[in-house]
Tab-separated table of C-alpha atoms in Angstrom:
chain	number	residue	atom	x	y	z
A	13	UNK	CA	95.748	-116.653	-168.669
A	14	UNK	CA	93.320	-117.853	-171.380
A	15	UNK	CA	89.644	-116.886	-171.232
A	16	UNK	CA	86.841	-117.601	-173.643
A	17	UNK	CA	84.754	-114.980	-175.353
A	18	UNK	CA	81.420	-116.655	-175.307
A	19	UNK	CA	79.875	-114.362	-177.852
A	20	UNK	CA	82.221	-115.705	-180.616
A	21	UNK	CA	83.466	-118.914	-179.069
A	22	UNK	CA	87.151	-117.867	-179.222
A	23	UNK	CA	89.862	-117.883	-176.574
A	24	UNK	CA	91.879	-114.806	-175.768
A	25	UNK	CA	94.541	-113.790	-173.229
A	26	UNK	CA	94.155	-111.610	-170.205
A	27	UNK	CA	96.785	-108.923	-169.453
A	28	UNK	CA	97.149	-105.298	-168.214
A	29	UNK	CA	96.866	-104.074	-171.773
A	30	UNK	CA	93.293	-105.259	-172.342
A	31	UNK	CA	92.099	-104.577	-168.807
A	32	UNK	CA	89.963	-101.706	-167.666
A	33	UNK	CA	88.966	-101.839	-163.991
A	34	UNK	CA	88.041	-105.451	-163.278
A	35	UNK	CA	87.025	-106.217	-166.864
A	36	UNK	CA	88.962	-107.501	-169.827
A	37	UNK	CA	88.442	-106.716	-173.546
A	38	UNK	CA	88.261	-109.485	-176.041
A	39	UNK	CA	90.183	-108.873	-179.265
A	40	UNK	CA	87.596	-110.949	-181.163
A	41	UNK	CA	84.405	-109.018	-180.232
A	42	UNK	CA	85.925	-105.789	-178.810
A	43	UNK	CA	83.637	-106.192	-175.767
A	44	UNK	CA	84.544	-106.245	-172.151
A	45	UNK	CA	83.894	-109.153	-169.742
A	46	UNK	CA	82.277	-108.595	-167.360
A	47	UNK	CA	80.397	-105.945	-169.384
A	48	UNK	CA	81.892	-102.485	-168.877
A	49	UNK	CA	81.962	-99.210	-170.918
A	50	UNK	CA	85.780	-99.194	-171.091
A	51	UNK	CA	88.345	-97.622	-173.267
A	52	UNK	CA	88.244	-98.899	-176.835
A	53	UNK	CA	90.836	-98.373	-179.625
A	54	UNK	CA	90.148	-95.832	-182.327
A	55	UNK	CA	88.567	-97.068	-185.540
A	56	UNK	CA	91.845	-97.080	-187.375
A	57	UNK	CA	93.596	-99.036	-184.637
A	58	UNK	CA	90.709	-101.467	-184.211
A	59	UNK	CA	91.075	-102.254	-187.965
A	60	UNK	CA	94.806	-102.926	-187.464
A	61	UNK	CA	94.008	-104.986	-184.354
A	62	UNK	CA	91.503	-107.220	-186.194
A	63	UNK	CA	93.971	-107.827	-189.022
A	64	UNK	CA	96.930	-108.445	-186.597
A	65	UNK	CA	94.731	-110.978	-184.626
A	66	UNK	CA	94.086	-112.925	-187.883
A	67	UNK	CA	97.763	-112.925	-188.820
A	68	UNK	CA	99.068	-113.883	-185.397
A	69	UNK	CA	96.390	-116.514	-185.016
A	70	UNK	CA	97.718	-118.235	-188.088
A	71	UNK	CA	101.290	-117.834	-186.927
A	72	UNK	CA	100.287	-119.252	-183.552
A	73	UNK	CA	98.575	-122.199	-185.169
A	74	UNK	CA	101.671	-123.064	-187.382
A	75	UNK	CA	104.342	-122.366	-184.808
A	76	UNK	CA	102.805	-123.393	-181.402
A	77	UNK	CA	100.029	-125.661	-182.531
A	78	UNK	CA	97.229	-127.207	-180.618
A	79	UNK	CA	96.521	-125.912	-177.158
A	80	UNK	CA	98.064	-122.393	-177.776
A	81	UNK	CA	96.431	-119.037	-177.565
A	82	UNK	CA	97.394	-115.776	-179.073
A	83	UNK	CA	95.927	-112.207	-178.630
A	84	UNK	CA	96.914	-108.783	-180.066
A	85	UNK	CA	95.704	-105.543	-178.496
A	86	UNK	CA	96.202	-101.949	-179.975
A	87	UNK	CA	95.740	-98.611	-178.086
A	88	UNK	CA	96.410	-94.934	-178.711
A	89	UNK	CA	99.365	-93.319	-176.818
A	90	UNK	CA	97.949	-89.753	-176.823
A	91	UNK	CA	95.469	-88.279	-174.306
A	92	UNK	CA	92.365	-86.216	-175.080
A	93	UNK	CA	92.782	-86.583	-178.895
A	94	UNK	CA	96.484	-85.743	-178.888
A	95	UNK	CA	98.272	-87.746	-181.630
A	96	UNK	CA	101.303	-89.130	-179.771
A	97	UNK	CA	101.468	-92.415	-181.661
A	98	UNK	CA	100.139	-95.853	-180.851
A	99	UNK	CA	101.257	-99.125	-179.266
A	100	UNK	CA	100.207	-102.765	-179.400
A	101	UNK	CA	101.090	-105.956	-177.592
A	102	UNK	CA	101.326	-109.533	-179.083
A	103	UNK	CA	100.721	-112.285	-176.564
A	104	UNK	CA	101.483	-115.964	-177.129
A	105	UNK	CA	100.616	-118.703	-174.575
A	106	UNK	CA	101.044	-122.477	-174.747
A	107	UNK	CA	100.641	-124.984	-172.056
A	108	UNK	CA	102.110	-128.437	-172.717
A	109	UNK	CA	103.232	-131.650	-170.985
A	110	UNK	CA	106.715	-130.333	-170.260
A	111	UNK	CA	105.855	-126.695	-169.315
A	112	UNK	CA	104.342	-123.422	-170.261
A	113	UNK	CA	105.444	-120.656	-172.747
A	114	UNK	CA	104.084	-117.191	-172.082
A	115	UNK	CA	105.384	-114.309	-174.048
A	116	UNK	CA	104.478	-110.654	-174.464
A	117	UNK	CA	105.873	-108.336	-177.090
A	118	UNK	CA	104.973	-104.591	-176.679
A	119	UNK	CA	105.524	-102.316	-179.675
A	120	UNK	CA	105.363	-98.454	-179.319
A	121	UNK	CA	105.313	-96.380	-182.568
A	122	UNK	CA	105.716	-92.610	-182.531
A	123	UNK	CA	106.800	-89.844	-184.858
A	124	UNK	CA	107.475	-87.456	-182.008
A	125	UNK	CA	109.787	-89.313	-179.599
A	126	UNK	CA	110.852	-87.257	-176.565
A	127	UNK	CA	114.307	-85.835	-176.849
A	128	UNK	CA	114.755	-86.936	-180.458
A	129	UNK	CA	114.013	-85.102	-183.707
A	130	UNK	CA	112.935	-87.293	-186.627
A	131	UNK	CA	112.797	-86.463	-190.238
A	132	UNK	CA	109.341	-85.893	-191.745
A	133	UNK	CA	107.581	-89.217	-192.315
A	134	UNK	CA	109.955	-91.151	-190.064
A	135	UNK	CA	108.900	-93.082	-187.000
A	136	UNK	CA	110.480	-94.483	-183.907
A	137	UNK	CA	109.722	-98.061	-182.963
A	138	UNK	CA	110.385	-99.386	-179.483
A	139	UNK	CA	110.096	-103.159	-178.825
A	140	UNK	CA	110.074	-104.795	-175.321
A	141	UNK	CA	109.787	-108.532	-175.142
A	142	UNK	CA	109.260	-110.659	-172.077
A	143	UNK	CA	109.209	-114.531	-172.239
A	144	UNK	CA	108.242	-116.608	-169.172
A	145	UNK	CA	109.052	-120.196	-169.685
A	146	UNK	CA	108.034	-122.659	-166.929
A	147	UNK	CA	109.439	-126.182	-167.232
A	148	UNK	CA	107.957	-129.090	-165.286
A	149	UNK	CA	110.520	-131.283	-163.496
A	150	UNK	CA	109.996	-134.883	-162.710
A	151	UNK	CA	112.364	-137.274	-161.012
A	152	UNK	CA	113.205	-140.510	-162.827
């Protein structure tokens, strides 16, 4: 569901990955709405998140066009400073005359996957994609 970040005038998408309590974090300002002192990505991940939002915003504009919204969110996988890798989700949404496209792509990156031994400097990437396509039907 699209929402507008009033502080920067940009739309963003709401999902479980940018939610903390009853508030949702904007990828454009890194602030929660309604205001809340929620979990934020580390500085390194925030930098990656800002760059990814610029890249996917351009992709969204070219591929989906007017009326579409994209958002990218990054988060750390470890707890209490543990470096267990990171994850991100890429969301695309477009509502049109014939229906709605709503996709989410979740990518997890780790160098210490459970039950697997990787060579030094190698990483495991896990991609999970969900596409929800709603088509409007009209009788003619």
